[in-house]
PDB file of C-alpha atoms in Angstrom:
ATOM      1  CA  MET L  25       0.016  -0.030   0.284  1.00 55.00           C
ATOM      2  CA  THR L  26       2.396   2.644   0.703  1.00 73.00           C
ATOM      3  CA  LEU L  27       4.200   1.719  -2.520  1.00 77.00           C
ATOM      4  CA  ALA L  28       1.234   2.316  -4.425  1.00 79.00           C
ATOM      5  CA  GLU L  29       0.943   5.604  -2.617  1.00 79.00           C
ATOM      6  CA  PHE L  30       4.174   6.708  -3.243  1.00 82.00           C
ATOM      7  CA  TYR L  31       3.913   6.259  -6.993  1.00 84.00           C
ATOM      8  CA  GLY L  32       0.216   7.431  -7.031  1.00 85.00           C
ATOM      9  CA  CYS L  33       1.660  10.807  -5.301  1.00 85.00           C
ATOM     10  CA  SER L  34       4.759  10.888  -7.512  1.00 88.00           C
ATOM     11  CA  PHE L  35       2.544  10.742 -10.876  1.00 90.00           C
ATOM     12  CA  LEU L  36       0.087  12.993  -9.853  1.00 90.00           C
ATOM     13  CA  ALA L  37       2.926  15.700  -8.574  1.00 91.00           C
ATOM     14  CA  PHE L  38       5.161  15.517 -11.267  1.00 93.00           C
ATOM     15  CA  GLY L  39       3.406  13.413 -14.393  1.00 93.00           C
ATOM     16  CA  PRO L  40       2.106  16.382 -16.139  1.00 93.00           C
ATOM     17  CA  PRO L  41       5.399  18.619 -15.392  1.00 95.00           C
ATOM     18  CA  ALA L  42       7.433  15.779 -16.889  1.00 94.00           C
ATOM     19  CA  ALA L  43       4.937  15.570 -20.170  1.00 94.00           C
ATOM     20  CA  MET L  44       5.686  19.107 -20.355  1.00 94.00           C
ATOM     21  CA  PHE L  45       9.010  18.594 -19.853  1.00 94.00           C
ATOM     22  CA  ALA L  46       9.757  15.870 -22.533  1.00 94.00           C
ATOM     23  CA  LEU L  47       7.005  17.736 -25.212  1.00 92.00           C
ATOM     24  CA  THR L  48       8.343  20.888 -25.250  1.00 91.00           C
ATOM     25  CA  ILE L  49      11.896  21.484 -23.812  1.00 92.00           C
ATOM     26  CA  ALA L  50      13.857  18.273 -24.336  1.00 91.00           C
ATOM     27  CA  HIS L  51      14.352  18.738 -27.816  1.00 88.00           C
ATOM     28  CA  ASP L  52      15.960  22.039 -27.727  1.00 84.00           C
ATOM     29  CA  PRO L  53      19.005  22.338 -26.213  1.00 84.00           C
ATOM     30  CA  ILE L  54      18.645  26.001 -25.298  1.00 83.00           C
ATOM     31  CA  ARG L  55      15.289  25.657 -23.366  1.00 87.00           C
ATOM     32  CA  ILE L  56      16.899  22.911 -21.379  1.00 91.00           C
ATOM     33  CA  ILE L  57      19.515  25.385 -20.317  1.00 89.00           C
ATOM     34  CA  ILE L  58      17.032  27.905 -19.583  1.00 90.00           C
ATOM     35  CA  LEU L  59      15.320  25.558 -17.188  1.00 94.00           C
ATOM     36  CA  ILE L  60      18.548  24.334 -15.655  1.00 94.00           C
ATOM     37  CA  ALA L  61      19.406  28.110 -14.918  1.00 93.00           C
ATOM     38  CA  ALA L  62      16.139  28.936 -13.763  1.00 95.00           C
ATOM     39  CA  SER L  63      16.207  26.112 -11.037  1.00 95.00           C
ATOM     40  CA  PHE L  64      19.555  27.347 -10.143  1.00 95.00           C
ATOM     41  CA  PHE L  65      18.261  30.514  -9.253  1.00 95.00           C
ATOM     42  CA  TRP L  66      15.169  29.149  -7.338  1.00 95.00           C
ATOM     43  CA  LEU L  67      17.695  27.230  -5.359  1.00 94.00           C
ATOM     44  CA  VAL L  68      19.849  30.194  -4.242  1.00 95.00           C
ATOM     45  CA  SER L  69      16.104  31.931  -3.612  1.00 94.00           C
ATOM     46  CA  LEU L  70      15.540  28.853  -0.980  1.00 92.00           C
ATOM     47  CA  LEU L  71      18.842  29.354   0.273  1.00 92.00           C
ATOM     48  CA  LEU L  72      18.301  33.055   1.266  1.00 92.00           C
ATOM     49  CA  SER L  73      14.635  32.080   2.412  1.00 90.00           C
ATOM     50  CA  SER L  74      16.131  29.565   4.863  1.00 88.00           C
ATOM     51  CA  ILE L  75      18.733  32.193   6.397  1.00 88.00           C
ATOM     52  CA  VAL L  76      15.209  34.501   6.976  1.00 84.00           C
ATOM     53  CA  TRP L  77      13.884  31.339   8.596  1.00 81.00           C
ATOM     54  CA  PHE L  78      16.650  30.864  11.111  1.00 81.00           C
ATOM     55  CA  ALA L  79      17.185  34.775  11.470  1.00 80.00           C
ATOM     56  CA  THR L  80      13.654  35.220  12.849  1.00 73.00           C
ATOM     57  CA  TYR L  81      13.620  31.905  15.208  1.00 68.00           C
ATOM     58  CA  PRO L  82      12.923  33.713  18.458  1.00 66.00           C
ATOM     59  CA  PHE L  83       9.877  35.389  17.210  1.00 62.00           C
ATOM     60  CA  ASP L  84       6.752  33.694  17.483  1.00 55.00           C
ATOM     61  CA  SER L  85       5.310  34.875  14.054  1.00 65.00           C
ATOM     62  CA  ARG L  86       8.345  33.729  12.282  1.00 68.00           C
ATOM     63  CA  GLN L  87       6.416  31.472  10.106  1.00 77.00           C
ATOM     64  CA  ILE L  88       4.321  34.312   8.121  1.00 81.00           C
ATOM     65  CA  LEU L  89       7.113  36.394   8.202  1.00 82.00           C
ATOM     66  CA  ALA L  90       9.197  34.119   6.439  1.00 83.00           C
ATOM     67  CA  LEU L  91       6.792  32.996   4.070  1.00 86.00           C
ATOM     68  CA  LEU L  92       6.614  36.587   3.198  1.00 89.00           C
ATOM     69  CA  CYS L  93      10.066  36.958   2.646  1.00 89.00           C
ATOM     70  CA  SER L  94      10.427  33.597   0.788  1.00 90.00           C
ATOM     71  CA  VAL L  95       7.814  34.520  -1.616  1.00 94.00           C
ATOM     72  CA  LEU L  96       9.308  38.121  -2.158  1.00 94.00           C
ATOM     73  CA  ILE L  97      12.859  36.606  -2.517  1.00 95.00           C
ATOM     74  CA  GLN L  98      11.543  34.206  -5.303  1.00 95.00           C
ATOM     75  CA  GLU L  99       9.899  36.823  -6.967  1.00 96.00           C
ATOM     76  CA  THR L 100      12.835  39.078  -7.041  1.00 95.00           C
ATOM     77  CA  PHE L 101      15.186  35.988  -8.480  1.00 96.00           C
ATOM     78  CA  ARG L 102      12.341  35.670 -11.318  1.00 95.00           C
ATOM     79  CA  PHE L 103      13.243  39.488 -11.971  1.00 96.00           C
ATOM     80  CA  LEU L 104      17.104  38.556 -11.985  1.00 95.00           C
ATOM     81  CA  MET L 105      16.676  35.552 -14.048  1.00 94.00           C
ATOM     82  CA  TYR L 106      14.462  37.854 -16.893  1.00 92.00           C
ATOM     83  CA  LYS L 107      17.210  40.396 -16.754  1.00 92.00           C
ATOM     84  CA  VAL L 108      20.021  37.641 -17.234  1.00 90.00           C
ATOM     85  CA  LEU L 109      18.008  36.171 -20.255  1.00 87.00           C
ATOM     86  CA  ARG L 110      17.568  39.950 -21.818  1.00 84.00           C
ATOM     87  CA  LYS L 111      21.296  40.271 -21.248  1.00 84.00           C
ATOM     88  CA  THR L 112      21.913  37.083 -23.110  1.00 80.00           C
ATOM     89  CA  GLU L 113      19.679  37.471 -26.083  1.00 74.00           C
ATOM     90  CA  ASN L 114      22.745  38.182 -28.470  1.00 70.00           C
ATOM     91  CA  GLY L 115      24.725  35.148 -27.463  1.00 68.00           C
ATOM     92  CA  LEU L 116      21.290  32.728 -27.226  1.00 66.00           C
ATOM     93  CA  GLN L 117      21.135  34.358 -30.769  1.00 63.00           C
ATOM     94  CA  GLU L 118      24.316  33.135 -32.296  1.00 64.00           C
ATOM     95  CA  VAL L 119      24.265  29.462 -30.894  1.00 59.00           C
ATOM     96  CA  THR L 120      20.513  28.988 -31.840  1.00 62.00           C
ATOM     97  CA  ASP L 121      18.883  28.521 -35.208  1.00 59.00           C
ATOM     98  CA  ILE L 122      16.222  30.476 -34.588  1.00 55.00           C
ATOM     99  CA  VAL L 123      15.807  33.575 -36.700  1.00 51.00           C
ATOM    100  CA  ARG L 124      14.726  35.702 -34.112  1.00 57.00           C
ATOM    101  CA  ILE L 125      14.986  35.277 -30.659  1.00 58.00           C
ATOM    102  CA  ALA L 126      12.513  38.017 -30.181  1.00 57.00           C
ATOM    103  CA  ASP L 127       9.802  35.732 -31.187  1.00 58.00           C
ATOM    104  CA  TYR L 128      10.966  33.069 -29.020  1.00 71.00           C
ATOM    105  CA  ARG L 129      10.696  35.520 -25.880  1.00 77.00           C
ATOM    106  CA  HIS L 130       7.922  33.608 -24.696  1.00 85.00           C
ATOM    107  CA  ILE L 131       9.264  29.865 -24.936  1.00 86.00           C
ATOM    108  CA  LEU L 132      12.407  31.373 -22.793  1.00 87.00           C
ATOM    109  CA  SER L 133       9.567  32.307 -20.282  1.00 91.00           C
ATOM    110  CA  TYR L 134       7.790  29.421 -20.118  1.00 93.00           C
ATOM    111  CA  ALA L 135      10.795  27.721 -20.085  1.00 93.00           C
ATOM    112  CA  THR L 136      11.972  29.993 -16.660  1.00 94.00           C
ATOM    113  CA  GLY L 137       8.741  29.454 -15.063  1.00 94.00           C
ATOM    114  CA  LEU L 138       8.881  25.525 -15.305  1.00 95.00           C
ATOM    115  CA  GLY L 139      12.503  25.281 -13.863  1.00 94.00           C
ATOM    116  CA  PHE L 140      11.144  27.277 -11.127  1.00 95.00           C
ATOM    117  CA  GLY L 141       7.928  25.048 -10.774  1.00 95.00           C
ATOM    118  CA  ILE L 142       9.522  21.820 -11.145  1.00 95.00           C
ATOM    119  CA  ILE L 143      12.572  22.492  -8.635  1.00 95.00           C
ATOM    120  CA  SER L 144      10.001  23.842  -6.138  1.00 93.00           C
ATOM    121  CA  GLY L 145       7.688  20.923  -6.413  1.00 92.00           C
ATOM    122  CA  ALA L 146      10.530  18.487  -6.006  1.00 91.00           C
ATOM    123  CA  PHE L 147      11.643  20.212  -2.624  1.00 90.00           C
ATOM    124  CA  SER L 148       8.061  20.629  -1.396  1.00 88.00           C
ATOM    125  CA  LEU L 149       7.009  16.999  -2.052  1.00 88.00           C
ATOM    126  CA  VAL L 150      10.482  14.996  -1.430  1.00 85.00           C
ATOM    127  CA  ASN L 151      10.359  14.493   2.187  1.00 81.00           C
ATOM    128  CA  ILE L 152       6.687  13.651   2.303  1.00 80.00           C
ATOM    129  CA  LEU L 153       7.127  11.438  -1.125  1.00 81.00           C
ATOM    130  CA  ALA L 154      10.112   9.552   1.194  1.00 78.00           C
ATOM    131  CA  ASP L 155       7.985   8.925   4.086  1.00 74.00           C
ATOM    132  CA  SER L 156       5.254   7.440   2.127  1.00 73.00           C
ATOM    133  CA  VAL L 157       7.008   4.393   1.141  1.00 73.00           C
ATOM    134  CA  GLY L 158       6.875   3.249   4.723  1.00 66.00           C
ATOM    135  CA  PRO L 159       7.015   1.115   6.991  1.00 68.00           C
ATOM    136  CA  ALA L 160       3.642   2.779   8.360  1.00 59.00           C
ATOM    137  CA  THR L 161       1.421   5.167   6.491  1.00 59.00           C
ATOM    138  CA  VAL L 162      -0.399   8.720   7.693  1.00 59.00           C
ATOM    139  CA  GLY L 163      -3.859   8.922   9.254  1.00 53.00           C
ATOM    140  CA  LEU L 164      -3.992   5.459  10.863  1.00 49.00           C
ATOM    141  CA  ARG L 165      -4.244   6.790  14.650  1.00 54.00           C
ATOM    142  CA  ALA L 166      -3.302  10.759  13.892  1.00 58.00           C
ATOM    143  CA  GLY L 167      -3.470  13.187  10.864  1.00 62.00           C
ATOM    144  CA  SER L 168      -5.480  12.898   7.763  1.00 70.00           C
ATOM    145  CA  ASP L 169      -5.429  10.000   5.740  1.00 72.00           C
ATOM    146  CA  VAL L 170      -5.458  12.126   2.471  1.00 79.00           C
ATOM    147  CA  PHE L 171      -2.404  14.333   3.612  1.00 81.00           C
ATOM    148  CA  MET L 172      -0.195  13.010   1.008  1.00 84.00           C
ATOM    149  CA  LEU L 173      -2.715  12.880  -1.809  1.00 86.00           C
ATOM    150  CA  VAL L 174      -3.530  16.619  -0.933  1.00 89.00           C
ATOM    151  CA  SER L 175       0.655  17.539  -0.656  1.00 89.00           C
ATOM    152  CA  ALA L 176       0.947  16.185  -4.181  1.00 91.00           C
ATOM    153  CA  ALA L 177      -2.121  17.853  -5.618  1.00 93.00           C
ATOM    154  CA  GLN L 178      -0.671  21.093  -4.196  1.00 93.00           C
ATOM    155  CA  SER L 179       2.722  20.701  -5.424  1.00 94.00           C
ATOM    156  CA  LEU L 180       1.212  20.012  -8.984  1.00 95.00           C
ATOM    157  CA  ALA L 181      -0.927  23.371  -8.493  1.00 95.00           C
ATOM    158  CA  MET L 182       2.350  25.368  -7.700  1.00 95.00           C
ATOM    159  CA  ILE L 183       4.488  23.758 -10.702  1.00 96.00           C
ATOM    160  CA  LEU L 184       1.813  24.703 -12.987  1.00 96.00           C
ATOM    161  CA  LEU L 185       1.457  28.130 -11.156  1.00 96.00           C
ATOM    162  CA  HIS L 186       5.326  28.854 -11.560  1.00 96.00           C
ATOM    163  CA  THR L 187       5.145  28.042 -15.268  1.00 96.00           C
ATOM    164  CA  PHE L 188       2.249  30.395 -15.878  1.00 96.00           C
ATOM    165  CA  TRP L 189       3.138  33.186 -13.204  1.00 96.00           C
ATOM    166  CA  GLY L 190       7.091  32.915 -15.392  1.00 94.00           C
ATOM    167  CA  VAL L 191       5.382  33.821 -18.689  1.00 94.00           C
ATOM    168  CA  ILE L 192       2.864  36.449 -17.282  1.00 96.00           C
ATOM    169  CA  PHE L 193       6.019  38.272 -15.333  1.00 95.00           C
ATOM    170  CA  PHE L 194       8.108  38.375 -18.304  1.00 94.00           C
ATOM    171  CA  HIS L 195       5.396  39.586 -20.359  1.00 92.00           C
ATOM    172  CA  SER L 196       4.551  42.416 -18.005  1.00 93.00           C
ATOM    173  CA  LEU L 197       8.335  43.489 -17.795  1.00 93.00           C
ATOM    174  CA  ASP L 198       8.574  43.415 -21.639  1.00 89.00           C
ATOM    175  CA  VAL L 199       5.735  45.362 -22.087  1.00 90.00           C
ATOM    176  CA  LYS L 200       5.817  47.790 -19.291  1.00 90.00           C
ATOM    177  CA  ASN L 201       2.434  46.861 -18.261  1.00 89.00           C
ATOM    178  CA  TYR L 202       3.022  46.164 -14.405  1.00 92.00           C
ATOM    179  CA  LYS L 203      -0.057  45.307 -13.170  1.00 93.00           C
ATOM    180  CA  TYR L 204       0.034  41.482 -14.763  1.00 94.00           C
ATOM    181  CA  ALA L 205       3.770  41.730 -12.417  1.00 94.00           C
ATOM    182  CA  ALA L 206       1.895  42.958  -9.629  1.00 95.00           C
ATOM    183  CA  TYR L 207      -0.991  40.392 -10.359  1.00 96.00           C
ATOM    184  CA  VAL L 208       1.965  37.585 -10.265  1.00 96.00           C
ATOM    185  CA  VAL L 209       3.613  38.807  -6.670  1.00 96.00           C
ATOM    186  CA  ALA L 210       0.013  39.246  -5.287  1.00 96.00           C
ATOM    187  CA  SER L 211      -1.202  35.755  -6.828  1.00 96.00           C
ATOM    188  CA  HIS L 212       2.042  34.073  -5.425  1.00 96.00           C
ATOM    189  CA  LEU L 213       1.574  35.718  -1.651  1.00 95.00           C
ATOM    190  CA  PHE L 214      -2.344  34.739  -1.686  1.00 95.00           C
ATOM    191  CA  VAL L 215      -1.737  30.568  -2.698  1.00 95.00           C
ATOM    192  CA  SER L 216       1.289  30.604  -0.349  1.00 93.00           C
ATOM    193  CA  ALA L 217      -0.529  31.861   2.423  1.00 91.00           C
ATOM    194  CA  ILE L 218      -3.703  30.135   1.770  1.00 93.00           C
ATOM    195  CA  THR L 219      -1.686  26.644   2.291  1.00 90.00           C
ATOM    196  CA  LEU L 220      -1.422  27.460   5.802  1.00 87.00           C
ATOM    197  CA  LEU L 221      -4.770  26.243   6.293  1.00 88.00           C
ATOM    198  CA  ASN L 222      -3.682  22.765   5.837  1.00 84.00           C
ATOM    199  CA  ALA L 223      -2.598  22.952   9.588  1.00 79.00           C
ATOM    200  CA  LEU L 224      -5.865  23.427  10.324  1.00 82.00           C
ATOM    201  CA  GLN L 225      -6.861  20.021   7.614  1.00 82.00           C
ATOM    202  CA  GLN L 226      -8.958  22.638   5.655  1.00 87.00           C
ATOM    203  CA  PHE L 227      -7.638  20.669   2.810  1.00 87.00           C
ATOM    204  CA  ALA L 228     -10.662  21.458   0.372  1.00 90.00           C
ATOM    205  CA  VAL L 229     -10.576  24.892   0.746  1.00 92.00           C
ATOM    206  CA  THR L 230      -6.942  25.258   0.019  1.00 93.00           C
ATOM    207  CA  LEU L 231      -7.161  23.250  -2.884  1.00 94.00           C
ATOM    208  CA  THR L 232     -10.120  24.901  -4.135  1.00 95.00           C
ATOM    209  CA  ILE L 233      -8.910  27.975  -3.822  1.00 95.00           C
ATOM    210  CA  SER L 234      -5.323  27.039  -5.303  1.00 95.00           C
ATOM    211  CA  TYR L 235      -7.008  25.632  -8.552  1.00 96.00           C
ATOM    212  CA  LEU L 236      -9.395  28.269  -9.078  1.00 96.00           C
ATOM    213  CA  ILE L 237      -6.553  30.973  -9.236  1.00 96.00           C
ATOM    214  CA  LEU L 238      -4.844  28.199 -11.426  1.00 96.00           C
ATOM    215  CA  ALA L 239      -7.127  28.426 -13.880  1.00 95.00           C
ATOM    216  CA  VAL L 240      -7.222  32.151 -13.949  1.00 95.00           C
ATOM    217  CA  THR L 241      -3.465  32.232 -14.101  1.00 96.00           C
ATOM    218  CA  ALA L 242      -3.708  29.962 -17.515  1.00 94.00           C
ATOM    219  CA  VAL L 243      -6.192  32.188 -18.686  1.00 92.00           C
ATOM    220  CA  MET L 244      -3.901  34.897 -18.418  1.00 93.00           C
ATOM    221  CA  ALA L 245      -0.783  33.577 -19.402  1.00 93.00           C
ATOM    222  CA  PHE L 246      -2.844  32.241 -22.733  1.00 91.00           C
ATOM    223  CA  HIS L 247      -3.711  35.476 -23.463  1.00 88.00           C
ATOM    224  CA  VAL L 248      -0.395  37.381 -23.105  1.00 89.00           C
ATOM    225  CA  VAL L 249       1.375  35.366 -25.387  1.00 84.00           C
ATOM    226  CA  GLY L 250      -1.322  36.103 -28.193  1.00 80.00           C
ATOM    227  CA  GLY L 251      -3.812  33.562 -27.857  1.00 76.00           C
ATOM    228  CA  THR L 252      -7.350  33.807 -28.553  1.00 76.00           C
ATOM    229  CA  LEU L 253     -10.906  32.147 -28.413  1.00 79.00           C
ATOM    230  CA  ALA L 254     -10.606  30.989 -32.127  1.00 78.00           C
ATOM    231  CA  SER L 255      -6.738  29.813 -31.804  1.00 75.00           C
ATOM    232  CA  PHE L 256      -7.907  27.581 -28.742  1.00 72.00           C
ATOM    233  CA  GLN L 257     -11.132  26.243 -30.528  1.00 75.00           C
ATOM    234  CA  LYS L 258      -8.807  25.443 -33.375  1.00 73.00           C
ATOM    235  CA  PHE L 259      -6.375  23.799 -31.112  1.00 68.00           C
ATOM    236  CA  ILE L 260      -9.339  21.679 -29.371  1.00 74.00           C
ATOM    237  CA  THR L 261     -10.440  19.982 -32.789  1.00 73.00           C
ATOM    238  CA  CYS L 262      -7.182  19.841 -34.415  1.00 68.00           C
ATOM    239  CA  LYS L 263      -7.746  22.092 -36.882  1.00 64.00           C
TER     240      LYS L 263
END
C-alpha cells in the first residue's frame, strides 16, 4: 500500500510537468539550459529564504514572516532571471537556429517558469514522498489519511502556477504593463498564505482556491502570449 501511495503521489505531482518537459523542452538544448538556470536561481532564493527562517527564530510569528520573505525573494530572483535572459539574447541568437530570438521570448519565459516550478515542487514534496514508502502510512492513528494526496495535488498546482507566472511576469516587464507583474506577486503571496490552512486540515478550501487561481492564471498566460478563443477552438478541434 505504501509503495502504491508513493507512485500515485509522484505521478500526480510530476506526471504533467514531466510530460510538458518531454514534449516542449527536451528537444531543444537552449530550453534545457534556461530551465536548469532557472532551477539554480530558485535554489539560491531557497537558500536566502532559509537564512531568513533561522534569523527570525526567536519570533513567534516567524512562519508568516518567513513565508512573506520567501515569496518576495523568489519573485526577486524571477526578475533577476529575466534580466539575465535579456542581457544574453545576443549570445543565444548566435547559438540557436531560430530566426529571431525576440519571437522566441515567450518560450524562454515558459522554460524559466517550468524550471522554477519543477524544482520548487521537488523540494516541497520530496520528504513527504520519502515517508510515504513506509514502514507505516499517514492517518491510521493521527492526522489525515489524505495528507499525502493533498500535498501532491498542491505541489502540482504550484508547479503549474510557477510556469504561468513566469510567462505573465516576463511579458509584463517586456511591455511595461506592471499590473501583470503585480498580479503575479499578489497571487503568489495569496496562494502561499492559503496553504497555512492545511495545518487546520482545511484541505478542500486550500485546493479549491489554489486551482481556481491556477485556472485564472492559465487563461491570463494564454492571453498575454497572443492566444484567442478562436485559436483555442482550433487547438481543441485539431484544425
